[in-house]
């Protein structure tokens, strides 16, 4: 990330223990109130007890000769040394006067997210906030790409399926059934290819917009394109390589049983293939932002994603799954009304659905395309934003990226004084 503002070259990841306090460091472990007297002959009590504690209760002023609690270390998040009972860091000298406890200062938030480890709500809110705040850059990118995708999809579906027989499945000959299946698969492949290319372009440009939005900086469409263009071919290669690996894995596991006519073996292969592709998809889900923001190669991006996801697979899987469900519900609510209007108002209604003419009529195709354009304009920024923010969150947790981001945002002495 040498060429992007505010992003440091990835370094070694500190272990999780480097950011956690040990029980010996916590002032609460030295004893609080005076120890109760040891009952005589009670085997559960030690013969020697520590001296009475010297700490005053929160909310009262301690004696002048009482020891002061140690200050929490700078940087880092989570349970800190000097934190009583493993709770959030407490700072002496709060609003009530010397010796009282107060909450630490809030994390800096120069842009759409606070510079600290993020929760699920903050990741989703950061995606929506970026789309809302920087809509002049986000909406044109997604709207143009979604329009191009749907125009091509409508034309492909219209002219590649227009010559197919409209007879029902029971009346089709074997040759007609094969032609219908082949044409439908060809349309699906072409549509998916166009969809993938459009998604790659959107992902590349939106990644650059999100990287600046985190710092509170604006990025125009031309700036996003100029920053994303050098890595665009590598991003295409990364996407195609991942897709090829998934297809190859499926061929190894499923194809032997299918070719041998052994349905049971094919089903077993599919059952083994499905969880593997899910596992690989999450394992390499952060490769795209790593490639774009670190200016790395395809292989290094895969390695970075594997390293960042390690130990957090289930958390990233849960957030990704929830985002996909939200995107599906939004698409359903937006597209369904347009499809109903297209079929029943201008597409022939139930008769067209029964004889299959609705899938090639201009009315249903155009209305469905309009609904998909609106849905993709909303969905693509949210999905891209969640991926980028998951990448940022993992680097904050493992590599202290929040300090680099604060310096890039112009926040002086961030992490050295508790704020």
Short mmCIF file of C-alpha atoms in Angstrom, two decimals, residues 18-377:
data_model
loop_
_atom_site.label_atom_id
_atom_site.label_comp_id
_atom_site.label_asym_id
_atom_site.label_seq_id
_atom_site.Cartn_x
_atom_site.Cartn_y
_atom_site.Cartn_z
CA UNK A 18 0.90 -8.79 22.98
CA UNK A 19 -2.24 -6.68 23.38
CA UNK A 20 -3.66 -8.37 26.44
CA UNK A 21 -2.94 -7.67 30.05
CA UNK A 22 -1.83 -10.41 32.38
CA UNK A 23 -3.51 -11.02 35.72
CA UNK A 24 -0.36 -9.97 37.54
CA UNK A 25 -0.54 -6.53 35.93
CA UNK A 26 -4.04 -5.74 37.16
CA UNK A 27 -4.30 -3.61 40.27
CA UNK A 28 -7.44 -5.45 41.36
CA UNK A 29 -5.39 -8.62 41.92
CA UNK A 30 -3.53 -7.09 44.88
CA UNK A 31 -6.70 -7.22 46.97
CA UNK A 32 -9.59 -4.83 47.36
CA UNK A 33 -11.26 -4.46 50.70
CA UNK A 34 -9.74 -5.77 53.90
CA UNK A 35 -9.52 -9.56 53.95
CA UNK A 36 -11.96 -11.30 56.28
CA UNK A 37 -10.61 -13.11 59.29
CA UNK A 38 -9.67 -16.74 58.74
CA UNK A 39 -12.01 -19.07 60.57
CA UNK A 40 -10.18 -21.33 62.94
CA UNK A 41 -9.54 -24.79 61.59
CA UNK A 42 -11.03 -24.02 58.18
CA UNK A 43 -8.95 -26.07 55.68
CA UNK A 44 -10.07 -23.82 52.76
CA UNK A 45 -8.14 -20.82 54.05
CA UNK A 46 -4.41 -20.43 53.80
CA UNK A 47 -2.38 -19.99 56.96
CA UNK A 48 -0.90 -16.74 55.59
CA UNK A 49 -3.05 -13.95 54.21
CA UNK A 50 -1.96 -10.87 52.22
CA UNK A 51 -2.01 -7.48 53.96
CA UNK A 52 -5.13 -5.36 53.68
CA UNK A 53 -5.58 -3.72 50.29
CA UNK A 54 -4.48 -0.13 49.77
CA UNK A 55 -6.93 0.72 46.98
CA UNK A 56 -9.77 3.08 47.64
CA UNK A 57 -13.26 2.42 46.35
CA UNK A 58 -14.24 4.10 43.09
CA UNK A 59 -15.89 7.44 43.71
CA UNK A 60 -13.87 8.33 46.82
CA UNK A 61 -10.64 10.22 47.21
CA UNK A 62 -7.82 7.95 48.36
CA UNK A 63 -5.41 8.95 51.12
CA UNK A 64 -2.38 10.92 50.07
CA UNK A 65 -0.01 8.04 50.84
CA UNK A 66 -2.01 5.45 48.91
CA UNK A 67 -0.45 4.15 45.68
CA UNK A 68 -1.83 5.47 42.40
CA UNK A 69 -3.11 3.01 39.81
CA UNK A 70 -0.76 2.47 36.88
CA UNK A 71 -1.63 4.26 33.67
CA UNK A 72 -2.80 2.04 30.80
CA UNK A 73 -0.33 1.55 27.95
CA UNK A 74 -0.65 3.50 24.77
CA UNK A 75 -2.01 1.84 21.63
CA UNK A 76 -3.56 -1.57 21.59
CA UNK A 77 -7.14 -2.54 22.25
CA UNK A 78 -9.03 -4.96 24.46
CA UNK A 79 -8.09 -5.80 28.03
CA UNK A 80 -5.06 -3.70 29.01
CA UNK A 81 -2.53 -4.04 31.81
CA UNK A 82 -3.74 -1.92 34.69
CA UNK A 83 -7.38 -2.82 34.06
CA UNK A 84 -9.29 -3.96 37.16
CA UNK A 85 -10.94 -7.35 36.75
CA UNK A 86 -10.28 -7.52 33.03
CA UNK A 87 -12.84 -4.82 32.19
CA UNK A 88 -12.39 -1.77 29.96
CA UNK A 89 -9.39 0.46 30.72
CA UNK A 90 -10.08 2.96 33.49
CA UNK A 91 -8.31 6.27 33.85
CA UNK A 92 -7.66 8.06 37.17
CA UNK A 93 -8.44 11.71 37.50
CA UNK A 94 -11.87 11.59 35.90
CA UNK A 95 -14.58 14.23 35.99
CA UNK A 96 -15.22 13.68 39.71
CA UNK A 97 -11.73 14.70 40.75
CA UNK A 98 -8.40 13.03 41.48
CA UNK A 99 -8.53 9.36 42.26
CA UNK A 100 -11.87 8.74 40.61
CA UNK A 101 -12.30 6.44 37.62
CA UNK A 102 -13.54 7.43 34.20
CA UNK A 103 -13.93 5.75 30.81
CA UNK A 104 -11.09 6.12 28.27
CA UNK A 105 -11.39 8.64 25.46
CA UNK A 106 -13.40 7.49 22.45
CA UNK A 107 -11.46 6.25 19.42
CA UNK A 108 -10.76 8.79 16.74
CA UNK A 109 -13.17 8.72 13.80
CA UNK A 110 -11.80 10.82 10.94
CA UNK A 111 -14.05 9.08 8.39
CA UNK A 112 -16.81 6.50 8.23
CA UNK A 113 -15.46 4.16 10.94
CA UNK A 114 -13.77 4.61 14.33
CA UNK A 115 -10.08 3.66 14.34
CA UNK A 116 -10.35 0.55 16.50
CA UNK A 117 -11.54 -3.04 16.07
CA UNK A 118 -15.00 -2.96 14.53
CA UNK A 119 -18.20 -4.73 15.46
CA UNK A 120 -20.74 -6.12 13.02
CA UNK A 121 -22.97 -3.06 13.24
CA UNK A 122 -20.05 -0.69 12.64
CA UNK A 123 -18.97 -2.62 9.54
CA UNK A 124 -22.44 -2.52 8.02
CA UNK A 125 -22.94 1.10 9.08
CA UNK A 126 -19.58 2.07 7.57
CA UNK A 127 -20.61 0.59 4.22
CA UNK A 128 -23.94 2.40 4.20
CA UNK A 129 -22.37 5.64 5.49
CA UNK A 130 -19.83 5.63 2.67
CA UNK A 131 -22.55 5.13 0.07
CA UNK A 132 -24.62 7.92 1.65
CA UNK A 133 -21.80 10.41 2.22
CA UNK A 134 -19.86 9.79 -1.00
CA UNK A 135 -22.83 9.02 -3.25
CA UNK A 136 -21.56 11.36 -5.97
CA UNK A 137 -18.68 8.93 -6.54
CA UNK A 138 -20.30 5.62 -5.56
CA UNK A 139 -23.65 5.82 -7.38
CA UNK A 140 -22.31 6.75 -10.87
CA UNK A 141 -19.86 3.82 -10.79
CA UNK A 142 -22.39 1.21 -9.74
CA UNK A 143 -25.22 2.65 -11.85
CA UNK A 144 -23.19 2.70 -15.07
CA UNK A 145 -21.76 -0.79 -14.54
CA UNK A 146 -25.14 -2.25 -13.53
CA UNK A 147 -26.78 -0.68 -16.59
CA UNK A 148 -24.17 -2.10 -18.96
CA UNK A 149 -24.51 -5.55 -17.36
CA UNK A 150 -28.29 -5.62 -17.64
CA UNK A 151 -28.42 -4.24 -21.19
CA UNK A 152 -26.07 -6.99 -22.36
CA UNK A 153 -27.97 -9.58 -20.32
CA UNK A 154 -31.34 -8.56 -21.81
CA UNK A 155 -29.97 -8.68 -25.38
CA UNK A 156 -28.30 -12.04 -24.82
CA UNK A 157 -31.43 -13.56 -23.30
CA UNK A 158 -33.67 -12.12 -26.02
CA UNK A 159 -31.73 -13.29 -29.06
CA UNK A 160 -30.15 -16.50 -27.77
CA UNK A 161 -33.42 -17.90 -26.44
CA UNK A 162 -35.77 -16.46 -29.06
CA UNK A 163 -35.63 -19.48 -31.38
CA UNK A 164 -36.26 -22.10 -28.72
CA UNK A 165 -39.46 -24.18 -28.99
CA UNK A 166 -42.29 -23.03 -26.72
CA UNK A 167 -43.84 -26.46 -26.24
CA UNK A 168 -44.11 -27.88 -22.76
CA UNK A 169 -41.54 -30.26 -21.35
CA UNK A 170 -43.86 -33.26 -21.89
CA UNK A 171 -44.25 -32.52 -25.60
CA UNK A 172 -40.56 -31.88 -26.32
CA UNK A 173 -38.50 -34.35 -28.25
CA UNK A 174 -35.10 -35.38 -26.89
CA UNK A 175 -33.36 -33.16 -29.44
CA UNK A 176 -35.47 -30.14 -28.49
CA UNK A 177 -34.81 -30.74 -24.79
CA UNK A 178 -31.05 -30.89 -25.40
CA UNK A 179 -31.14 -27.69 -27.49
CA UNK A 180 -33.15 -25.90 -24.80
CA UNK A 181 -30.82 -27.02 -22.04
CA UNK A 182 -27.71 -26.07 -24.04
CA UNK A 183 -29.04 -22.62 -24.92
CA UNK A 184 -30.08 -21.95 -21.34
CA UNK A 185 -26.63 -22.95 -20.06
CA UNK A 186 -24.94 -20.76 -22.69
CA UNK A 187 -27.06 -17.75 -21.67
CA UNK A 188 -26.27 -18.40 -18.02
CA UNK A 189 -22.52 -18.62 -18.71
CA UNK A 190 -22.48 -15.41 -20.77
CA UNK A 191 -24.52 -13.53 -18.16
CA UNK A 192 -22.30 -14.74 -15.32
CA UNK A 193 -19.15 -13.76 -17.24
CA UNK A 194 -20.46 -10.24 -17.85
CA UNK A 195 -21.57 -10.03 -14.22
CA UNK A 196 -18.11 -11.05 -12.98
CA UNK A 197 -16.33 -8.52 -15.19
CA UNK A 198 -18.64 -5.73 -14.03
CA UNK A 199 -18.22 -6.72 -10.41
CA UNK A 200 -14.43 -6.65 -10.79
CA UNK A 201 -14.50 -3.09 -12.12
CA UNK A 202 -16.87 -1.96 -9.37
CA UNK A 203 -14.83 -3.69 -6.68
CA UNK A 204 -11.58 -2.13 -7.87
CA UNK A 205 -12.92 1.42 -7.93
CA UNK A 206 -15.03 1.20 -4.79
CA UNK A 207 -12.07 -0.19 -2.85
CA UNK A 208 -10.16 3.00 -3.53
CA UNK A 209 -13.16 5.13 -2.56
CA UNK A 210 -13.60 3.25 0.72
CA UNK A 211 -9.88 3.52 1.52
CA UNK A 212 -10.16 7.31 1.37
CA UNK A 213 -13.54 7.44 3.10
CA UNK A 214 -11.96 5.74 6.13
CA UNK A 215 -9.61 8.71 6.38
CA UNK A 216 -12.41 11.23 5.85
CA UNK A 217 -11.20 12.06 2.35
CA UNK A 218 -13.27 12.43 -0.80
CA UNK A 219 -12.45 10.52 -3.98
CA UNK A 220 -13.89 11.38 -7.39
CA UNK A 221 -14.75 8.81 -10.05
CA UNK A 222 -11.72 9.79 -12.12
CA UNK A 223 -9.41 9.55 -9.11
CA UNK A 224 -10.78 6.13 -8.16
CA UNK A 225 -10.28 4.89 -11.72
CA UNK A 226 -6.75 6.29 -11.90
CA UNK A 227 -5.78 4.57 -8.63
CA UNK A 228 -7.49 1.27 -9.45
CA UNK A 229 -6.42 0.89 -13.08
CA UNK A 230 -2.82 -0.35 -12.46
CA UNK A 231 -4.14 -3.32 -10.46
CA UNK A 232 -7.18 -4.08 -12.59
CA UNK A 233 -5.60 -6.84 -14.71
CA UNK A 234 -4.22 -8.49 -11.58
CA UNK A 235 -7.66 -8.36 -9.99
CA UNK A 236 -9.14 -10.04 -13.06
CA UNK A 237 -6.43 -12.69 -12.87
CA UNK A 238 -7.09 -13.22 -9.16
CA UNK A 239 -10.83 -13.67 -9.74
CA UNK A 240 -10.38 -16.04 -12.68
CA UNK A 241 -7.75 -18.07 -10.83
CA UNK A 242 -10.06 -18.51 -7.84
CA UNK A 243 -12.96 -19.49 -10.12
CA UNK A 244 -10.76 -21.94 -12.02
CA UNK A 245 -9.62 -23.54 -8.76
CA UNK A 246 -13.22 -24.01 -7.61
CA UNK A 247 -14.24 -25.53 -10.96
CA UNK A 248 -11.20 -27.81 -11.02
CA UNK A 249 -11.95 -28.98 -7.49
CA UNK A 250 -15.53 -29.73 -8.51
CA UNK A 251 -14.36 -31.67 -11.57
CA UNK A 252 -12.08 -33.82 -9.43
CA UNK A 253 -14.75 -34.59 -6.82
CA UNK A 254 -18.00 -34.71 -8.81
CA UNK A 255 -17.13 -35.53 -12.42
CA UNK A 256 -15.83 -39.11 -11.91
CA UNK A 257 -19.10 -40.25 -10.38
CA UNK A 258 -21.16 -38.46 -13.03
CA UNK A 259 -19.17 -39.95 -15.92
CA UNK A 260 -19.37 -43.43 -14.41
CA UNK A 261 -23.12 -43.11 -14.03
CA UNK A 262 -22.80 -43.64 -10.28
CA UNK A 263 -25.28 -41.18 -8.81
CA UNK A 264 -24.31 -42.03 -5.24
CA UNK A 265 -20.63 -41.31 -5.88
CA UNK A 266 -21.49 -38.04 -7.64
CA UNK A 267 -23.66 -36.95 -4.70
CA UNK A 268 -20.89 -37.78 -2.22
CA UNK A 269 -18.44 -35.76 -4.32
CA UNK A 270 -20.82 -32.80 -4.41
CA UNK A 271 -21.38 -32.97 -0.65
CA UNK A 272 -17.59 -32.86 -0.18
CA UNK A 273 -17.15 -30.11 -2.78
CA UNK A 274 -19.70 -27.64 -1.37
CA UNK A 275 -18.10 -27.06 2.07
CA UNK A 276 -14.66 -26.90 0.46
CA UNK A 277 -15.63 -24.06 -1.88
CA UNK A 278 -17.27 -22.20 1.02
CA UNK A 279 -14.11 -22.63 3.10
CA UNK A 280 -11.89 -21.45 0.23
CA UNK A 281 -14.21 -18.55 -0.58
CA UNK A 282 -13.97 -17.18 2.96
CA UNK A 283 -10.26 -17.98 3.29
CA UNK A 284 -9.49 -15.87 0.22
CA UNK A 285 -12.30 -13.31 0.64
CA UNK A 286 -9.85 -10.55 1.65
CA UNK A 287 -7.50 -11.13 -1.29
CA UNK A 288 -9.17 -8.45 -3.41
CA UNK A 289 -8.67 -5.50 -0.99
CA UNK A 290 -5.19 -6.82 -0.15
CA UNK A 291 -4.30 -6.79 -3.86
CA UNK A 292 -5.69 -3.30 -4.45
CA UNK A 293 -4.51 -1.52 -1.31
CA UNK A 294 -1.13 -3.18 -0.82
CA UNK A 295 -0.28 -3.08 -4.55
CA UNK A 296 0.75 -6.73 -4.31
CA UNK A 297 0.79 -9.63 -6.74
CA UNK A 298 -1.95 -12.23 -7.08
CA UNK A 299 -0.08 -14.90 -5.12
CA UNK A 300 0.86 -12.49 -2.33
CA UNK A 301 -2.76 -11.31 -2.13
CA UNK A 302 -3.95 -14.89 -1.62
CA UNK A 303 -1.31 -15.38 1.08
CA UNK A 304 -2.27 -12.14 2.82
CA UNK A 305 -5.94 -13.06 2.85
CA UNK A 306 -5.17 -16.50 4.25
CA UNK A 307 -3.06 -14.93 7.01
CA UNK A 308 -5.63 -12.27 7.93
CA UNK A 309 -8.57 -14.69 7.94
CA UNK A 310 -6.69 -17.28 10.00
CA UNK A 311 -8.25 -17.62 13.45
CA UNK A 312 -11.27 -15.49 12.46
CA UNK A 313 -12.82 -17.71 9.78
CA UNK A 314 -16.15 -18.18 11.53
CA UNK A 315 -16.53 -14.49 12.34
CA UNK A 316 -15.82 -13.45 8.74
CA UNK A 317 -18.09 -16.22 7.46
CA UNK A 318 -20.94 -15.02 9.68
CA UNK A 319 -20.59 -11.39 8.61
CA UNK A 320 -20.29 -12.35 4.93
CA UNK A 321 -23.32 -14.64 5.15
CA UNK A 322 -25.41 -11.96 6.87
CA UNK A 323 -24.39 -9.42 4.22
CA UNK A 324 -25.38 -11.85 1.46
CA UNK A 325 -28.77 -12.42 3.08
CA UNK A 326 -29.34 -8.67 3.37
CA UNK A 327 -28.36 -8.21 -0.28
CA UNK A 328 -30.71 -11.02 -1.33
CA UNK A 329 -33.64 -9.53 0.58
CA UNK A 330 -33.01 -6.06 -0.86
CA UNK A 331 -32.81 -7.48 -4.40
CA UNK A 332 -36.00 -9.48 -3.87
CA UNK A 333 -37.93 -6.47 -2.60
CA UNK A 334 -36.74 -4.28 -5.47
CA UNK A 335 -36.85 -6.71 -8.41
CA UNK A 336 -40.05 -8.64 -7.65
CA UNK A 337 -42.45 -5.69 -8.24
CA UNK A 338 -40.81 -4.88 -11.58
CA UNK A 339 -41.01 -8.52 -12.68
CA UNK A 340 -44.68 -8.73 -11.76
CA UNK A 341 -45.46 -5.56 -13.69
CA UNK A 342 -43.45 -6.79 -16.66
CA UNK A 343 -45.21 -10.16 -16.80
CA UNK A 344 -48.80 -9.25 -15.97
CA UNK A 345 -49.03 -5.71 -17.42
CA UNK A 346 -47.15 -6.05 -20.71
CA UNK A 347 -45.92 -9.64 -20.89
CA UNK A 348 -49.01 -11.76 -21.43
CA UNK A 349 -49.68 -12.83 -17.84
CA UNK A 350 -50.07 -16.47 -16.81
CA UNK A 351 -50.35 -17.71 -20.39
CA UNK A 352 -46.89 -16.34 -21.16
CA UNK A 353 -45.48 -17.98 -18.04
CA UNK A 354 -47.00 -21.34 -18.93
CA UNK A 355 -45.76 -21.47 -22.53
CA UNK A 356 -42.35 -19.90 -21.72
CA UNK A 357 -42.75 -16.83 -23.94
CA UNK A 358 -42.31 -14.49 -20.95
CA UNK A 359 -38.58 -15.19 -20.80
CA UNK A 360 -38.02 -13.78 -24.30
CA UNK A 361 -40.69 -11.02 -24.47
CA UNK A 362 -39.39 -7.46 -24.43
CA UNK A 363 -41.73 -6.25 -21.69
CA UNK A 364 -40.75 -8.71 -18.95
CA UNK A 365 -37.07 -8.52 -19.92
CA UNK A 366 -36.93 -4.72 -19.80
CA UNK A 367 -38.86 -4.36 -16.55
CA UNK A 368 -36.81 -7.09 -14.90
CA UNK A 369 -33.62 -5.39 -16.13
CA UNK A 370 -34.68 -2.05 -14.64
CA UNK A 371 -35.34 -3.71 -11.28
CA UNK A 372 -31.94 -5.44 -11.35
CA UNK A 373 -30.17 -2.16 -12.21
CA UNK A 374 -31.69 -0.47 -9.16
CA UNK A 375 -30.96 -3.47 -6.93
CA UNK A 376 -27.33 -3.79 -8.05
CA UNK A 377 -26.76 -0.06 -7.63
#
